[in-house]
mmCIF file of C-alpha atoms in Angstrom:
data_model
loop_
_atom_site.group_PDB
_atom_site.id
_atom_site.type_symbol
_atom_site.label_atom_id
_atom_site.label_comp_id
_atom_site.label_asym_id
_atom_site.label_seq_id
_atom_site.Cartn_x
_atom_site.Cartn_y
_atom_site.Cartn_z
ATOM 1 C CA MET A 132 28.061 14.301 -22.381
ATOM 2 C CA GLY A 133 27.116 16.664 -19.538
ATOM 3 C CA SER A 134 26.449 15.719 -15.958
ATOM 4 C CA VAL A 135 23.238 13.842 -15.189
ATOM 5 C CA GLU A 136 20.549 15.506 -13.104
ATOM 6 C CA ILE A 137 18.404 13.121 -11.049
ATOM 7 C CA TYR A 138 14.972 14.121 -9.749
ATOM 8 C CA PHE A 139 12.680 12.126 -7.474
ATOM 9 C CA ALA A 140 8.900 12.265 -7.760
ATOM 10 C CA GLY A 141 6.804 10.569 -5.092
ATOM 11 C CA ILE A 142 3.143 9.609 -5.410
ATOM 12 C CA ILE A 143 1.057 9.056 -2.275
ATOM 13 C CA GLU A 144 -2.391 7.525 -2.759
ATOM 14 C CA ASP A 145 -4.328 4.605 -1.365
ATOM 15 C CA LYS A 146 -5.339 3.062 -4.705
ATOM 16 C CA GLU A 147 -3.672 -0.224 -5.547
ATOM 17 C CA GLY A 148 -4.089 0.199 -9.315
ATOM 18 C CA LYS A 149 -1.090 2.554 -9.568
ATOM 19 C CA ASP A 150 -2.886 4.511 -12.301
ATOM 20 C CA THR A 151 -1.067 7.743 -11.463
ATOM 21 C CA ILE A 152 2.438 6.352 -11.982
ATOM 22 C CA ARG A 153 1.307 4.609 -15.161
ATOM 23 C CA TYR A 154 -0.236 7.724 -16.698
ATOM 24 C CA ILE A 155 2.741 9.877 -15.728
ATOM 25 C CA GLY A 156 4.961 7.515 -17.698
ATOM 26 C CA LYS A 157 2.626 7.624 -20.694
ATOM 27 C CA LEU A 158 2.186 11.388 -20.684
ATOM 28 C CA LEU A 159 5.864 12.217 -20.243
ATOM 29 C CA SER A 160 6.725 9.930 -23.152
ATOM 30 C CA HIS A 161 4.706 12.393 -25.256
ATOM 31 C CA PHE A 162 7.240 15.059 -24.250
ATOM 32 C CA GLY A 163 10.352 13.081 -25.101
ATOM 33 C CA TYR A 164 10.976 11.047 -21.943
ATOM 34 C CA ASN A 165 12.064 7.432 -22.397
ATOM 35 C CA PHE A 166 11.260 4.511 -20.149
ATOM 36 C CA ILE A 167 14.476 2.914 -18.871
ATOM 37 C CA TYR A 168 13.526 0.827 -15.811
ATOM 38 C CA SER A 169 10.642 -0.565 -13.786
ATOM 39 C CA ASN A 170 10.861 -2.802 -10.749
ATOM 40 C CA GLY A 171 8.857 -6.017 -10.554
ATOM 41 C CA LYS A 172 5.963 -4.463 -8.623
ATOM 42 C CA GLY A 173 5.649 -1.546 -11.021
ATOM 43 C CA ASN A 174 5.758 0.967 -8.179
ATOM 44 C CA ILE A 175 9.164 2.395 -9.147
ATOM 45 C CA ILE A 176 9.999 3.552 -12.647
ATOM 46 C CA TYR A 177 12.893 5.470 -14.190
ATOM 47 C CA LEU A 178 12.468 7.838 -17.126
ATOM 48 C CA ASN A 179 15.123 9.842 -18.892
ATOM 49 C CA LYS A 180 15.438 12.692 -21.365
ATOM 50 C CA LYS A 181 18.945 13.658 -22.427
ATOM 51 C CA ASN A 182 20.819 14.366 -19.165
ATOM 52 C CA ILE A 183 17.692 14.183 -16.964
ATOM 53 C CA VAL A 184 16.740 11.068 -15.004
ATOM 54 C CA LEU A 185 13.354 11.077 -13.300
ATOM 55 C CA VAL A 186 12.723 8.456 -10.626
ATOM 56 C CA ILE A 187 9.018 8.028 -9.856
ATOM 57 C CA ILE A 188 7.938 6.105 -6.763
ATOM 58 C CA TYR A 189 4.375 5.092 -5.916
ATOM 59 C CA MET A 190 3.758 4.844 -2.165
ATOM 60 C CA ASN A 191 0.644 3.407 -0.563
ATOM 61 C CA PRO A 192 0.253 5.118 2.848
ATOM 62 C CA LYS A 193 0.241 1.767 4.653
ATOM 63 C CA ASP A 194 3.682 0.918 3.215
ATOM 64 C CA ILE A 195 5.216 4.367 3.343
ATOM 65 C CA ASP A 196 7.540 3.536 6.251
ATOM 66 C CA ILE A 197 9.572 1.400 3.821
ATOM 67 C CA PHE A 198 10.377 4.435 1.707
ATOM 68 C CA GLY A 199 10.760 6.680 4.723
ATOM 69 C CA ALA A 200 13.533 4.404 5.971
ATOM 70 C CA MET A 201 15.405 4.897 2.691
ATOM 71 C CA GLY A 202 15.802 8.595 3.412
ATOM 72 C CA ILE A 203 14.738 9.624 -0.100
ATOM 73 C CA LYS A 204 14.330 13.373 -0.559
ATOM 74 C CA PHE A 205 11.578 14.068 -3.061
ATOM 75 C CA ASP A 206 11.772 17.009 -5.428
ATOM 76 C CA PHE A 207 8.123 16.596 -6.426
ATOM 77 C CA LEU A 208 5.371 15.040 -4.341
ATOM 78 C CA ILE A 209 2.001 14.076 -5.812
ATOM 79 C CA HIS A 210 -0.955 13.529 -3.511
ATOM 80 C CA ASN A 211 -4.117 11.768 -4.641
ATOM 81 C CA PHE A 212 -7.038 10.409 -2.625
ATOM 82 C CA MET A 213 -6.153 9.052 0.831
ATOM 83 C CA LYS A 214 -8.235 7.774 3.715
ATOM 84 C CA GLU A 215 -8.780 10.120 6.642
ATOM 85 C CA GLU A 216 -6.713 7.937 8.970
ATOM 86 C CA ASP A 217 -3.740 8.194 6.592
ATOM 87 C CA TYR A 218 -3.493 11.902 7.403
ATOM 88 C CA ARG A 219 -3.063 11.056 11.080
ATOM 89 C CA GLN A 220 0.109 9.044 10.523
ATOM 90 C CA ASP A 221 3.288 10.946 11.312
ATOM 91 C CA ILE A 222 5.296 8.739 8.945
ATOM 92 C CA VAL A 223 3.016 9.765 6.071
ATOM 93 C CA MET A 224 3.174 13.456 6.915
ATOM 94 C CA GLU A 225 6.972 13.311 7.160
ATOM 95 C CA GLN A 226 7.105 12.745 3.400
ATOM 96 C CA PHE A 227 5.542 16.184 2.889
ATOM 97 C CA VAL A 228 8.672 18.019 3.999
ATOM 98 C CA GLY A 229 11.356 19.724 1.942
ATOM 99 C CA CYS A 230 9.937 19.229 -1.557
ATOM 100 C CA LYS A 231 10.346 21.747 -4.360
ATOM 101 C CA TYR A 232 6.777 21.217 -5.649
ATOM 102 C CA TYR A 233 3.603 19.748 -4.174
ATOM 103 C CA ILE A 234 0.905 18.516 -6.571
ATOM 104 C CA LEU A 235 -2.240 18.130 -4.461
ATOM 105 C CA ASN A 236 -5.707 16.745 -5.196
ATOM 106 C CA SER A 237 -8.010 19.424 -3.810
ATOM 107 C CA ASP A 238 -11.087 17.274 -4.517
ATOM 108 C CA ASP A 239 -10.036 14.983 -1.664
ATOM 109 C CA LYS A 240 -12.303 16.137 1.163
ATOM 110 C CA ASN A 241 -9.456 15.677 3.666
ATOM 111 C CA TRP A 242 -6.664 17.369 1.717
ATOM 112 C CA THR A 243 -6.550 20.376 4.069
ATOM 113 C CA LEU A 244 -5.387 17.979 6.809
ATOM 114 C CA LEU A 245 -2.008 18.078 5.080
ATOM 115 C CA PRO A 246 0.557 20.241 6.923
ATOM 116 C CA LEU A 247 0.208 23.032 4.358
ATOM 117 C CA GLY A 248 1.670 25.672 6.665
ATOM 118 C CA SER A 249 4.983 23.815 6.856
ATOM 119 C CA PHE A 250 5.450 23.428 3.095
ATOM 120 C CA ASP A 251 8.527 25.267 1.820
ATOM 121 C CA GLY A 252 7.922 24.437 -1.842
ATOM 122 C CA ILE A 253 5.359 25.487 -4.431
ATOM 123 C CA VAL A 254 1.830 24.119 -3.996
ATOM 124 C CA ILE A 255 -0.166 23.353 -7.163
ATOM 125 C CA THR A 256 -3.688 21.933 -6.883
ATOM 126 C CA TYR A 257 -5.799 19.899 -9.281
ATOM 127 C CA GLY A 258 -9.366 18.624 -9.406
ATOM 128 C CA PHE A 259 -12.834 19.238 -10.779
ATOM 129 C CA ASN A 260 -13.403 22.123 -8.363
ATOM 130 C CA SER A 261 -13.195 25.628 -9.823
ATOM 131 C CA LYS A 262 -10.489 26.792 -7.389
ATOM 132 C CA ALA A 263 -7.905 24.214 -8.513
ATOM 133 C CA THR A 264 -4.852 25.433 -10.432
ATOM 134 C CA LEU A 265 -5.525 22.772 -13.080
ATOM 135 C CA THR A 266 -9.146 21.831 -13.557
ATOM 136 C CA ILE A 267 -11.600 20.399 -16.085
ATOM 137 C CA SER A 268 -13.517 22.726 -18.377
ATOM 138 C CA SER A 269 -15.397 19.819 -19.991
ATOM 139 C CA TYR A 270 -15.136 16.112 -20.642
ATOM 140 C CA ASN A 271 -16.997 13.205 -22.179
ATOM 141 C CA ILE A 272 -16.627 9.468 -21.846
ATOM 142 C CA ASN A 273 -17.580 7.144 -24.689
ATOM 143 C CA GLN A 274 -15.302 4.101 -24.571
ATOM 144 C CA MET A 275 -12.476 6.591 -23.992
ATOM 145 C CA ILE A 276 -12.035 9.854 -22.078
ATOM 146 C CA LYS A 277 -11.731 13.141 -23.896
ATOM 147 C CA ALA A 278 -11.111 15.953 -21.420
ATOM 148 C CA ASN A 279 -10.488 19.654 -21.878
ATOM 149 C CA LEU A 280 -8.124 20.763 -19.132
ATOM 150 C CA CYS A 281 -7.720 24.348 -18.015
ATOM 151 C CA LEU A 282 -4.626 25.783 -16.372
ATOM 152 C CA GLN A 283 -6.045 28.700 -14.399
ATOM 153 C CA ARG A 284 -2.890 30.191 -12.882
ATOM 154 C CA GLU A 285 0.686 30.636 -14.024
ATOM 155 C CA ILE A 286 3.190 27.913 -13.200
ATOM 156 C CA ILE A 287 6.961 28.375 -13.273
ATOM 157 C CA SER A 288 8.859 25.237 -14.227
ATOM 158 C CA ILE A 289 11.899 23.939 -12.395
ATOM 159 C CA TRP A 290 13.976 25.580 -15.145
ATOM 160 C CA GLU A 291 12.133 28.897 -14.666
ATOM 161 C CA LYS A 292 9.996 28.628 -17.781
ATOM 162 C CA ARG A 293 6.728 30.549 -17.291
ATOM 163 C CA ILE A 294 3.626 28.602 -18.310
ATOM 164 C CA GLU A 295 0.727 30.994 -18.563
ATOM 165 C CA PRO A 296 -2.934 29.914 -18.294
ATOM 166 C CA PHE A 297 -4.196 27.962 -21.304
ATOM 167 C CA GLU A 298 -6.517 25.095 -22.234
ATOM 168 C CA PHE A 299 -5.649 21.820 -23.905
ATOM 169 C CA THR A 300 -7.277 18.481 -24.668
ATOM 170 C CA VAL A 301 -6.195 15.013 -23.597
ATOM 171 C CA GLU A 302 -7.624 11.767 -24.950
ATOM 172 C CA VAL A 303 -7.190 8.741 -22.703
ATOM 173 C CA ASP A 304 -7.719 5.093 -23.586
ATOM 174 C CA SER A 305 -10.019 4.510 -20.615
ATOM 175 C CA ASP A 306 -13.703 4.799 -19.759
ATOM 176 C CA ASN A 307 -13.076 5.257 -16.030
ATOM 177 C CA ARG A 308 -13.823 8.814 -14.872
ATOM 178 C CA ASP A 309 -11.460 8.406 -11.904
ATOM 179 C CA ASN A 310 -8.532 8.270 -14.326
ATOM 180 C CA ILE A 311 -8.981 11.963 -15.005
ATOM 181 C CA TYR A 312 -7.260 12.614 -11.656
ATOM 182 C CA PRO A 313 -4.001 10.859 -12.625
ATOM 183 C CA ILE A 314 -4.074 12.748 -15.932
ATOM 184 C CA LEU A 315 -4.415 16.075 -14.105
ATOM 185 C CA ALA A 316 -1.513 15.216 -11.806
ATOM 186 C CA ALA A 317 0.631 13.991 -14.706
ATOM 187 C CA SER A 318 -0.116 17.172 -16.667
ATOM 188 C CA ILE A 319 1.059 19.365 -13.804
ATOM 189 C CA LEU A 320 4.285 17.377 -13.569
ATOM 190 C CA SER A 321 4.805 17.958 -17.301
ATOM 191 C CA PHE A 322 4.461 21.719 -16.679
ATOM 192 C CA ILE A 323 7.026 21.563 -13.887
ATOM 193 C CA LEU A 324 9.418 19.726 -16.227
ATOM 194 C CA TRP A 325 8.747 22.095 -19.153
ATOM 195 C CA ASP A 326 12.055 22.689 -20.928
ATOM 196 C CA SER A 327 13.265 24.529 -24.013
ATOM 197 C CA GLU A 328 12.172 21.661 -26.287
ATOM 198 C CA ILE A 329 8.534 21.803 -25.201
ATOM 199 C CA SER A 330 6.069 24.271 -26.686
ATOM 200 C CA LEU A 331 2.323 24.853 -26.568
ATOM 201 C CA LYS A 332 2.061 22.939 -29.838
ATOM 202 C CA ASP A 333 2.996 19.769 -27.954
ATOM 203 C CA TYR A 334 -0.264 20.104 -26.007
ATOM 204 C CA LYS A 335 -2.477 20.373 -29.093
ATOM 205 C CA SER A 336 -2.940 16.641 -29.606
ATOM 206 C CA ILE A 337 -2.260 14.422 -26.608
ATOM 207 C CA LYS A 338 -3.431 10.820 -26.818
ATOM 208 C CA ILE A 339 -2.364 8.307 -24.177
#
């Protein structure tokens, strides 16, 4: 057995439903990741695939000082909707330092308040807007969501796999339009974690 690689993914959003962390777990299971641990609050989960362990941590901006005190260095940081005052907190902004990848919701009207100029890692945006790296080409909601997602620009995975622009469809067991945002973020994370076992065929039929 080879050495284990551990990656940390942080999620910053002000929703209490923790939909983003939940849908990341569901989507990555489609690509061979196994659930191995969740804490009692459901805001920390561990997934693994062979010698990879992915630790995903949901952080509400009002509680982010708890995780800041732990000194965790995130490899991937996912930003969803936050209140304007959250962007004014130094402790929140400190989490946006030193990451390899930033997955940012560019539909959030305040997202440009993030310290984009100080980011050393790769910035990937998502949203309904046409400028986002991953956007929606179409969707319908009838008891469940069926969305056609469009990757508009090339992404290079953490293992240097090139993912060229393409479209794919995701079906989600939800009738809440807001859950499209967690699906977009989760999809980008799956691109970043694209390995030799994943192919375009795996994106042909995604149901979560």
